[in-house]
């Protein structure tokens, strides 16, 4: 659409996109006639642009909201000059555009503006600017999918007075009025940079960089350009870019592996650019099925035509998944969401021709990979592509009609005579693959209105048989892909043009065209070499494969050395043969390998690289700085400089010094070889000359840049009496209010020796120097206090001699008075064990290569002959004095290299040192404390044990025992030993006799400690000990001659969880008797003790707390008696239960359901169960405990848990955990769904049956089995019945109903007492009587045998036949009363209950009594 708006005038032209002809009226003036050819070309271009819109009309719905392709730019102009503001906007539907000035909408019809919109380009022109036009202009584009805006500032300046009177003022502004434009150099400094990103498919990523601009000019803002792998990115549905106010952000809302790569932000100005890069890694998301491959990526569309396209993609990495078997290609028409699969079987190569498309329709494509485990997620869909003739626009031409009309049409739509077209020419193959060839040719000259099309013919070489290629739609363009060819065959092709009037001659055949054969994957890449890059990344390089076979790229895998756990370093094929692997762990060692990729898949893996540890690569050092002159004697100068701020990861080894005369440009090197110190005397100088110097630093990586040259130094001898400047100032021990300054004494001392130093400081940025010490200090260090926290200071030093205060040193670098976070101080203690004096320091920072430097009075400690030891482990270091003396007082300091200045100090005064030395002596020469003095104990066989217990002893302890000052020997039969853990030392005397009366002594030595203890055994004390020893000796002999226990009682748990007491007796004879006891009560075992083998066992059945207690075993005969006892409580019991839990847990079966009348019971069968076992029942993660709702118990071989009266809330995952000291065993069951429904139905059934069993009719008692009665007497059969509701009672005789008459009377009193009375019994009344008791819940029948005999006869002996009760089942379904939630008052008496159901059999029913009122 083209729109032109002027003041008071509105004109609009319409061009319909679907018109086949575009007609426009032109003026008939001669000027227009002369420019006809030019207009013709313009009209064809307009039609082409319109057709291009048609071609991608199906793509535009995907653009959705408005988008600025070109944004407004700010301008500064002089008044009375024209200006145009323009922008380019895309969007579908076409956006509505509005212009604003300082937030107020512009009237484009009535204002002084010219507005034009054409092909998405919108222009706002001000023909003659005034200062009132200075404003911020905004253009806003809106459509149904969103809104976008762009802003620009317009500044209109006035001419100066002299400019206005200039005679050339009438010239146009652009002629010569503006001065020459000089571009401003804008310095861009990145403040915050984005680092590497490691994400997964489906995540989002946000890369942000903040920067400062110097100068920051509103009308000269840099352009932010984002790149991925050198491809520039723009705002789209895949990425969003936002830039402004010193911040630029790139957002990827939904990551795909296509988004992986090296991202670069490039800030571009007229004077240059600044850029920063970081890698974004996108790994595969969770697959649809385990071990399915990752999604393919980088979907590309090639050779789009009317009914086909060719789709290509890149394969995913398969480091941990199985090999890929093939791919499926899917398509979806734009505007729908219906994806259809294009191929029935997986294709193995990464290229596929999709045919059968509809002309004029637009499509998306995607690809899925397949392996033996399943199908991957789909790739990111391709950009939309329309199925159109790519040469359609080449057939347009224009024709003039009557001088006023111009018609644009196709060549084949022009009226002409009815002739066939000419033959095409120049046919060739532009692309050759395995199964298809893309052919191109030159169309013949054609000027007929009749449509023209083409036929393609193919022929196998040397066959001579031409065959026409079948096409689904007419071929209208001189390009076509022929599919379904055979691999490795040689073909020729030719083309025939045709229209409705006939066909042309065939074109010249092509030369032999051989289709490609399926090649293999690339060969494996060559040697892989890893080199250091940073402390978190490595550079990987490799040799390309010898057989690339259409190489696409590479996949790199990484593995921690020794783990064999390979992971992908990149998830998108990398084209170059080198790659930076980021996100590695500093200090970890890695191995790498590489695979090459082509459209057939991945190559074999390369050989693994050599292992390499991640740490920063060495770089050249930075430049030294602050070159200072320390002394000059008229022919030489002494120079000093500060070391580089960055060492490049290695120590500075060498320095190089150059000189030149001031005012010259030629630098000359001063020394060969290089120097290693930062103090250098330059010889051979000319007195009175002025020199400049520069210094280079070098490390293992190479030579760094030159320092900034020094100031002009005049070679004139120094003669002043005051000292020269000190040098090498260092600042350490930085705290919030203090720092420590160190320096070196001046090279030039002046007229006399240096007597002291003054330290000065000034705040950064000022020259107001303050002296910290009024009295000069004699040493070369000084602690400056009283500083302001978080304030930066500079320091300098002046030396003092008798002549006065000398020159100030070079100022130090600025130092902020702020302690490092986590910084600690040096501590000083005396080691409690060794007695060493130890200075300890814990560093808050540590890095690779860091070293602890200890100093005394700020001079590094290098002398270690006096027992000074430095021990460092990780971030902790100790300075140890093993042999300290009175001269070791002073200030001890420590600093840590390769940190941000970590340092601390500790001052040991003479008084403090004296106290520590005394404490050290006490520790090294201690008296060993004793818990108990020397004592004795008489052992079996009358042996005497002398022992004592110390607080603590070491394994190196030595000791001696004495008796009456004579050392005792520990050789056999005596025994001497100690227990370090208990601190016990003992001496066992085998034979204690009358000669041993006296004093016994033990002397102990342990390190530097000593102890002694004595025991006096004389008089009565000795006699008592001797008598006890003699008794034990005699008793031992007696016991050992009789029966005794060779193995005492032990508790054993068998594999079947049986618990057995076992002991062994010996020295037995036939009369020996063995007994078992528990709590002094004798136990008679099932199996008698085996006195032959001596092994006696007692199995404890159903082992639990109930069976715990004191068990004893005795063996006795006439020679004596022995006993063994075991108390099964505490640890003994717990160990047995733990062993049972271990065996039962390993044997536990899966949980099963057993429903009861009270609920649903879960059972776990195992070898043994007791409640003392550590068994936990859980529902989900919550533990269950025994309650009215949950009943936990079991049987000896089964653990149970029953849910009483289960409901829907009781559904869930139930588990049992059987725990022992080593592990646990868990079994689970999902009580939900069908499992729960079946169990609940079974529970309801059992509950109803139990209810029926409880309330059914029953005979409680009272009826005999047999009744014998003499005739003519009255027989009364009475019993008690029960049931709810009250049961009915009926009687049978010999299976037939008892007929009630005067003789037979039936009664039921109170519904409980049933009675059958037979009056005047006779012989005919003998028989089997049955009483039936029944209600709706069932009942039972009882048989009674009645035997009648005549008067005078002997009472017959009738043996009863045991006939079991016959149970009567309940009436189904069983009706159970429902619980009443809220009782309701009855307005009227309830109606009588309906008659009970008919009883079992046809007996006489007892009348049911009415309810009492």
PDB file of C-alpha atoms in Angstrom, residues 726 743-746 754-759 773 775-780 797-800:
ATOM      1  CA  UNK A 726      63.428   4.751  50.608  1.00  0.00           C
ATOM      2  CA  UNK A 743      60.235  -0.531  53.059  1.00  0.00           C
ATOM      3  CA  UNK A 744      63.900  -0.815  52.139  1.00  0.00           C
ATOM      4  CA  UNK A 745      66.510   1.628  53.383  1.00  0.00           C
ATOM      5  CA  UNK A 746      67.675   4.347  50.973  1.00  0.00           C
ATOM      6  CA  UNK A 754      70.328   6.889  58.914  1.00  0.00           C
ATOM      7  CA  UNK A 755      68.842   7.099  62.389  1.00  0.00           C
ATOM      8  CA  UNK A 756      65.162   6.528  61.696  1.00  0.00           C
ATOM      9  CA  UNK A 757      62.160   6.901  59.462  1.00  0.00           C
ATOM     10  CA  UNK A 758      58.945   8.866  59.251  1.00  0.00           C
ATOM     11  CA  UNK A 759      55.844   7.365  57.606  1.00  0.00           C
ATOM     12  CA  UNK A 773      54.943   8.964  63.880  1.00  0.00           C
ATOM     13  CA  UNK A 775      59.337  10.117  66.719  1.00  0.00           C
ATOM     14  CA  UNK A 776      61.294   8.382  63.996  1.00  0.00           C
ATOM     15  CA  UNK A 777      61.256   4.578  64.103  1.00  0.00           C
ATOM     16  CA  UNK A 778      64.552   2.770  63.776  1.00  0.00           C
ATOM     17  CA  UNK A 779      63.219  -0.378  62.119  1.00  0.00           C
ATOM     18  CA  UNK A 780      61.925  -0.549  58.537  1.00  0.00           C
ATOM     19  CA  UNK A 797      58.497   7.116  53.797  1.00  0.00           C
ATOM     20  CA  UNK A 798      61.207   9.657  54.617  1.00  0.00           C
ATOM     21  CA  UNK A 799      64.556   8.656  56.099  1.00  0.00           C
ATOM     22  CA  UNK A 800      66.220  10.754  58.836  1.00  0.00           C
TER      23      UNK A 800
END
